[in-house]
Short mmCIF file of N, CA and C in Angstrom, two decimals:
data_model
loop_
_atom_site.label_atom_id
_atom_site.label_comp_id
_atom_site.label_asym_id
_atom_site.label_seq_id
_atom_site.Cartn_x
_atom_site.Cartn_y
_atom_site.Cartn_z
N GLU A 1 0.76 -1.21 0.13
CA GLU A 1 0.02 0.08 -0.03
C GLU A 1 0.94 1.25 -0.13
N VAL A 2 0.40 2.25 -0.75
CA VAL A 2 1.49 3.54 -0.68
C VAL A 2 0.54 4.64 -0.27
N VAL A 3 0.93 5.20 0.73
CA VAL A 3 0.52 6.44 1.33
C VAL A 3 1.17 7.77 1.01
N LYS A 4 0.30 8.68 0.29
CA LYS A 4 1.08 9.91 0.01
C LYS A 4 0.85 11.13 1.03
N GLU A 5 1.88 11.48 1.42
CA GLU A 5 1.58 13.08 2.31
C GLU A 5 2.06 14.05 1.87
N LYS A 6 1.56 15.34 2.17
CA LYS A 6 2.18 16.30 1.67
C LYS A 6 2.61 17.03 2.81
N ASP A 7 3.70 17.70 2.81
CA ASP A 7 4.46 18.63 3.69
C ASP A 7 4.01 20.16 3.65
N SER A 8 3.12 20.61 4.30
CA SER A 8 2.67 22.05 3.84
C SER A 8 3.94 23.39 3.85
N ASP A 9 4.70 23.10 4.80
CA ASP A 9 5.85 24.01 4.92
C ASP A 9 6.84 23.92 3.72
N ALA A 10 7.26 22.65 3.08
CA ALA A 10 8.07 22.63 2.23
C ALA A 10 7.51 22.47 0.74
N GLU A 11 6.17 22.07 0.85
CA GLU A 11 5.52 21.95 -0.46
C GLU A 11 6.22 20.35 -1.25
N VAL A 12 6.58 19.69 -0.31
CA VAL A 12 7.09 18.40 -0.91
C VAL A 12 6.07 17.28 -0.61
N VAL A 13 5.93 16.53 -1.60
CA VAL A 13 5.22 15.30 -1.55
C VAL A 13 5.83 14.03 -1.12
N LYS A 14 5.54 13.31 -0.34
CA LYS A 14 6.47 12.08 0.02
C LYS A 14 5.35 10.73 0.06
N GLU A 15 6.32 9.61 -0.57
CA GLU A 15 5.39 8.62 -0.44
C GLU A 15 6.25 7.74 0.48
N LYS A 16 4.99 7.15 1.21
CA LYS A 16 5.67 5.88 2.09
C LYS A 16 4.96 4.56 1.87
N VAL A 17 5.84 3.62 1.63
CA VAL A 17 5.48 2.35 1.50
C VAL A 17 5.20 1.51 2.61
N ILE A 18 3.89 1.10 2.83
CA ILE A 18 3.74 0.29 3.93
C ILE A 18 3.76 -1.03 3.72
N SER A 19 4.72 -1.92 4.23
CA SER A 19 5.44 -3.39 3.65
C SER A 19 5.62 -3.83 5.22
N ASP A 20 5.47 -5.34 4.97
CA ASP A 20 6.24 -6.34 5.97
C ASP A 20 7.67 -6.29 6.00
N HIS A 21 8.29 -5.86 4.87
CA HIS A 21 9.72 -5.82 4.58
C HIS A 21 10.31 -4.43 4.23
N PRO A 22 10.16 -3.48 5.32
CA PRO A 22 10.62 -2.42 5.14
C PRO A 22 12.48 -2.04 4.49
N GLU A 23 13.31 -3.23 4.78
CA GLU A 23 14.74 -3.06 4.13
C GLU A 23 14.53 -3.29 2.79
N VAL A 24 13.62 -3.74 2.05
CA VAL A 24 13.83 -3.85 0.78
C VAL A 24 13.30 -2.51 0.07
N ILE A 25 12.86 -1.55 0.89
CA ILE A 25 12.12 -0.34 0.16
C ILE A 25 13.49 0.89 0.39
N LYS A 26 13.98 0.93 -0.88
CA LYS A 26 15.07 2.03 -0.98
C LYS A 26 14.95 2.92 -1.96
N ALA A 27 14.90 3.93 -2.23
CA ALA A 27 14.58 4.87 -3.26
C ALA A 27 16.04 5.15 -3.73
N PRO A 28 16.20 4.84 -5.18
CA PRO A 28 17.24 4.77 -5.77
C PRO A 28 18.25 6.42 -5.78
N THR A 29 19.37 6.36 -6.05
CA THR A 29 19.93 7.73 -5.88
C THR A 29 19.89 8.01 -7.18
N PRO A 30 19.57 9.37 -7.52
CA PRO A 30 19.66 10.18 -8.61
C PRO A 30 21.15 10.12 -9.33
N VAL A 31 21.01 9.88 -10.56
CA VAL A 31 22.58 10.00 -11.23
C VAL A 31 22.48 11.02 -12.37
N GLN A 32 23.38 11.91 -12.55
CA GLN A 32 23.36 12.96 -13.42
C GLN A 32 24.09 12.15 -14.70
N ILE A 33 23.57 12.47 -15.71
CA ILE A 33 24.09 11.72 -17.12
C ILE A 33 24.55 12.94 -18.00
N PRO A 34 25.64 13.11 -18.26
CA PRO A 34 26.20 14.12 -19.15
C PRO A 34 25.67 14.00 -20.48
N ARG A 35 25.33 14.79 -21.04
CA ARG A 35 24.70 15.08 -22.54
C ARG A 35 25.61 15.86 -23.49
N VAL A 36 25.76 15.28 -24.72
CA VAL A 36 26.36 15.83 -25.58
C VAL A 36 25.43 16.03 -26.84
N SER A 37 25.41 17.47 -27.41
CA SER A 37 24.51 17.76 -28.35
C SER A 37 25.05 17.77 -29.94
N ILE A 38 26.44 17.46 -29.85
CA ILE A 38 27.05 17.44 -31.25
C ILE A 38 26.90 16.03 -31.56
N LEU A 39 26.71 15.60 -32.73
CA LEU A 39 26.74 14.40 -32.96
C LEU A 39 27.97 13.86 -33.75
N SER A 40 28.62 14.73 -34.65
CA SER A 40 29.78 14.23 -35.38
C SER A 40 30.68 15.39 -35.71
N VAL A 41 31.80 15.08 -36.07
CA VAL A 41 32.95 16.18 -36.37
C VAL A 41 33.19 15.48 -37.78
N GLU A 42 33.74 16.57 -38.46
CA GLU A 42 34.34 16.51 -40.17
C GLU A 42 35.69 16.74 -40.11
N VAL A 43 36.65 15.79 -40.60
CA VAL A 43 38.23 16.19 -40.71
C VAL A 43 38.61 16.07 -42.06
N SER A 44 39.24 17.03 -42.57
CA SER A 44 39.71 16.70 -44.16
C SER A 44 41.27 17.51 -43.73
N GLY A 45 41.79 16.88 -45.04
CA GLY A 45 43.28 17.70 -45.08
C GLY A 45 44.32 16.98 -44.30
N ALA A 46 44.18 15.84 -43.69
CA ALA A 46 45.12 15.06 -42.89
C ALA A 46 45.72 14.22 -43.82
N ARG A 47 47.40 14.08 -43.49
CA ARG A 47 47.89 13.13 -44.51
C ARG A 47 47.55 11.90 -44.28
N LEU A 48 47.47 11.36 -42.98
CA LEU A 48 46.98 10.11 -43.06
C LEU A 48 45.39 9.88 -43.20
N SER A 49 45.21 9.11 -44.32
CA SER A 49 43.87 9.16 -44.63
C SER A 49 42.90 8.41 -43.68
N ALA A 50 43.40 7.79 -42.76
CA ALA A 50 42.33 7.56 -41.58
C ALA A 50 41.62 8.49 -40.90
N CYS A 51 42.53 9.45 -40.94
CA CYS A 51 42.22 10.49 -39.97
C CYS A 51 41.14 11.54 -40.51
N ASN A 52 41.00 11.11 -41.90
CA ASN A 52 39.90 12.02 -42.69
C ASN A 52 38.57 11.35 -42.55
N GLY A 53 37.55 12.16 -42.57
CA GLY A 53 36.11 11.60 -42.56
C GLY A 53 35.26 12.06 -41.53
N VAL A 54 34.24 11.59 -41.49
CA VAL A 54 33.18 11.68 -40.31
C VAL A 54 33.46 11.00 -39.00
N PHE A 55 33.71 11.78 -38.08
CA PHE A 55 34.03 11.12 -36.63
C PHE A 55 32.41 11.21 -35.84
N ARG A 56 32.10 10.19 -35.23
CA ARG A 56 30.63 10.29 -34.50
C ARG A 56 30.95 10.15 -33.03
N PHE A 57 30.31 10.72 -31.98
CA PHE A 57 30.39 10.39 -30.65
C PHE A 57 30.41 9.20 -30.43
N ASP A 58 31.43 8.75 -29.34
CA ASP A 58 31.67 7.46 -29.12
C ASP A 58 31.68 7.20 -27.66
N GLY A 59 31.30 8.12 -27.16
CA GLY A 59 31.67 8.14 -25.36
C GLY A 59 32.29 9.11 -24.76
N LEU A 60 32.67 8.94 -23.58
CA LEU A 60 33.49 9.93 -22.90
C LEU A 60 34.92 9.76 -22.46
N HIS A 61 35.78 10.38 -22.63
CA HIS A 61 37.41 10.40 -22.11
C HIS A 61 37.86 11.74 -21.63
N GLN A 62 38.41 11.46 -20.42
CA GLN A 62 38.66 12.69 -19.69
C GLN A 62 37.59 13.57 -19.37
N GLN A 63 36.43 13.19 -19.26
CA GLN A 63 34.89 13.82 -19.13
C GLN A 63 34.85 14.77 -20.33
N LYS A 64 35.28 14.43 -21.51
CA LYS A 64 34.97 15.09 -22.53
C LYS A 64 34.67 14.14 -23.71
N PRO A 65 34.04 14.57 -24.54
CA PRO A 65 33.43 13.61 -25.73
C PRO A 65 34.61 13.05 -26.59
N LEU A 66 34.58 11.72 -26.97
CA LEU A 66 35.44 11.22 -27.64
C LEU A 66 34.70 10.57 -28.90
N PHE A 67 35.29 11.01 -30.21
CA PHE A 67 34.76 10.75 -31.58
C PHE A 67 35.39 9.68 -32.28
N LYS A 68 34.71 8.42 -33.05
CA LYS A 68 35.31 7.75 -33.64
C LYS A 68 34.93 7.81 -35.06
N ALA A 69 35.77 7.31 -36.10
CA ALA A 69 35.58 7.35 -37.32
C ALA A 69 35.33 5.99 -37.71
N ASP A 70 34.78 5.69 -38.81
CA ASP A 70 34.51 4.20 -39.34
C ASP A 70 36.00 3.62 -39.63
N SER A 71 36.71 4.41 -39.85
CA SER A 71 38.37 3.79 -40.07
C SER A 71 38.84 3.52 -38.82
N GLY A 72 38.26 3.49 -37.60
CA GLY A 72 39.04 3.22 -36.58
C GLY A 72 39.67 4.55 -35.66
N ALA A 73 39.84 5.67 -36.46
CA ALA A 73 40.62 6.80 -36.04
C ALA A 73 39.57 7.36 -34.72
N ILE A 74 40.44 8.23 -34.05
CA ILE A 74 39.69 8.94 -32.80
C ILE A 74 40.17 10.08 -32.62
N ILE A 75 39.08 11.00 -32.07
CA ILE A 75 39.48 12.54 -31.73
C ILE A 75 39.20 12.55 -30.02
N TYR A 76 40.05 12.94 -29.33
CA TYR A 76 39.87 12.81 -28.10
C TYR A 76 40.63 13.90 -27.00
N PHE A 77 40.34 14.22 -25.98
CA PHE A 77 40.84 15.14 -25.09
C PHE A 77 41.61 14.39 -24.21
N ASN A 78 43.08 14.81 -23.96
CA ASN A 78 44.06 14.41 -22.80
C ASN A 78 44.91 15.44 -22.68
N ARG A 79 44.65 16.42 -21.62
CA ARG A 79 45.32 17.78 -21.44
C ARG A 79 44.98 18.69 -22.58
N PHE A 80 44.88 18.10 -24.09
CA PHE A 80 44.54 19.05 -25.14
C PHE A 80 43.88 18.03 -26.19
N TRP A 81 43.31 18.60 -27.33
CA TRP A 81 42.77 17.77 -28.17
C TRP A 81 43.60 17.09 -29.07
N LYS A 82 43.52 15.72 -29.45
CA LYS A 82 44.16 14.83 -30.28
C LYS A 82 43.36 14.30 -31.17
N ILE A 83 44.18 13.91 -32.56
CA ILE A 83 43.66 12.78 -33.46
C ILE A 83 44.66 11.53 -33.43
N ASN A 84 43.91 10.48 -33.36
CA ASN A 84 45.08 9.36 -33.72
C ASN A 84 44.50 8.76 -34.82
N GLY A 85 45.08 7.93 -35.40
CA GLY A 85 44.71 7.21 -36.71
C GLY A 85 44.20 5.82 -36.19
N VAL A 86 44.29 5.36 -35.04
CA VAL A 86 43.68 4.11 -34.59
C VAL A 86 43.12 4.41 -32.99
N PHE A 87 42.53 3.45 -32.40
CA PHE A 87 41.81 3.73 -31.28
C PHE A 87 42.90 3.59 -29.89
N LYS A 88 43.60 4.52 -29.69
CA LYS A 88 44.63 4.39 -28.89
C LYS A 88 44.77 5.93 -28.51
N THR A 89 44.67 6.06 -26.90
CA THR A 89 44.77 7.16 -26.38
C THR A 89 45.93 7.60 -25.80
N SER A 90 47.11 6.81 -25.95
CA SER A 90 48.44 7.01 -25.35
C SER A 90 49.48 7.77 -26.61
N SER A 91 48.87 7.99 -27.56
CA SER A 91 49.54 8.66 -28.57
C SER A 91 48.60 9.26 -29.74
N TRP A 92 49.22 10.19 -30.50
CA TRP A 92 48.43 10.94 -31.45
C TRP A 92 48.79 11.24 -32.69
N MET A 93 48.48 11.58 -33.69
CA MET A 93 49.11 12.04 -35.11
C MET A 93 48.98 13.51 -34.99
N TYR A 94 47.58 14.21 -34.70
CA TYR A 94 47.54 15.67 -34.61
C TYR A 94 47.07 15.84 -33.49
N SER A 95 47.45 17.40 -33.08
CA SER A 95 46.81 17.92 -32.07
C SER A 95 46.77 19.52 -32.13
N ASN A 96 45.73 19.85 -30.97
CA ASN A 96 45.39 21.30 -31.17
C ASN A 96 45.55 21.46 -29.48
N PRO A 97 46.04 22.55 -29.16
CA PRO A 97 46.37 23.36 -27.90
C PRO A 97 45.18 23.68 -26.94
N SER A 98 43.70 23.70 -27.75
CA SER A 98 42.65 23.75 -27.08
C SER A 98 42.44 23.06 -26.05
N LYS A 99 41.73 23.63 -24.84
CA LYS A 99 41.18 22.90 -23.85
C LYS A 99 39.49 23.05 -23.63
N SER A 100 39.08 23.70 -24.94
CA SER A 100 37.62 23.75 -25.16
C SER A 100 36.94 22.42 -24.80
N SER A 101 35.65 22.42 -24.55
CA SER A 101 34.99 21.48 -24.34
C SER A 101 34.53 20.35 -25.30
N LEU A 102 34.64 21.06 -26.85
CA LEU A 102 34.53 20.29 -27.98
C LEU A 102 35.92 20.65 -28.73
N PRO A 103 35.87 19.66 -29.62
CA PRO A 103 37.08 19.70 -30.69
C PRO A 103 37.11 21.03 -31.42
N PRO A 104 38.27 21.86 -31.35
CA PRO A 104 37.98 23.03 -32.11
C PRO A 104 38.17 22.93 -33.61
N GLU A 105 37.69 23.96 -34.39
CA GLU A 105 37.93 24.17 -35.52
C GLU A 105 39.11 24.59 -36.02
N GLY A 106 39.62 24.78 -37.21
CA GLY A 106 40.91 25.30 -37.63
C GLY A 106 41.73 24.02 -37.93
N GLU A 107 42.96 24.87 -38.05
CA GLU A 107 44.16 23.61 -38.32
C GLU A 107 44.67 23.12 -37.18
N TRP A 108 45.21 21.92 -37.25
CA TRP A 108 45.72 20.77 -36.08
C TRP A 108 47.32 20.67 -36.69
N THR A 109 48.42 20.50 -35.55
CA THR A 109 49.57 20.55 -35.67
C THR A 109 49.93 19.10 -35.85
N LEU A 110 50.91 18.66 -36.49
CA LEU A 110 51.55 17.49 -36.63
C LEU A 110 52.47 17.24 -35.01
N GLU A 111 52.75 18.24 -34.47
CA GLU A 111 53.70 18.33 -33.17
C GLU A 111 53.34 17.06 -32.09
N GLY A 112 54.16 16.46 -31.71
CA GLY A 112 53.57 15.41 -30.61
C GLY A 112 53.92 14.05 -31.05
N SER A 113 53.16 13.21 -30.47
CA SER A 113 53.63 11.78 -30.70
C SER A 113 53.22 11.32 -32.13
N LEU A 114 54.07 10.80 -32.97
CA LEU A 114 53.82 10.22 -34.01
C LEU A 114 53.62 8.74 -34.31
N GLU A 115 53.60 8.03 -33.31
CA GLU A 115 53.63 6.47 -32.93
C GLU A 115 52.04 6.23 -33.00
N ILE A 116 51.82 5.31 -34.07
CA ILE A 116 50.28 5.13 -34.22
C ILE A 116 50.05 3.33 -34.10
N THR A 117 51.01 2.64 -33.78
CA THR A 117 50.86 1.35 -33.54
C THR A 117 50.51 0.91 -32.29
#
């Protein structure tokens, strides 16, 4: 049986469940789920062809979006934005020093790690 009560001072509606097993009655803790409104990023002009194309949101890395292309290449954030020709976040082919919440537009540099194996 569920009994609803209203706390008039706080304008809060509380639900009490009356049961023989009160230990199994526990409200779940709310979880905040990050949302990303951008769906894809397009890269062109990279010397490594795997780094060109459309990259789609694939999850979070370092609390920022990670994007993956059909070729397996990724765009990810780790201290700054990086593009790698393979799904590996310990090296990169291209980088941009931006610390923005999304990969920045414009030119990216070849400075940094060139290991893609």
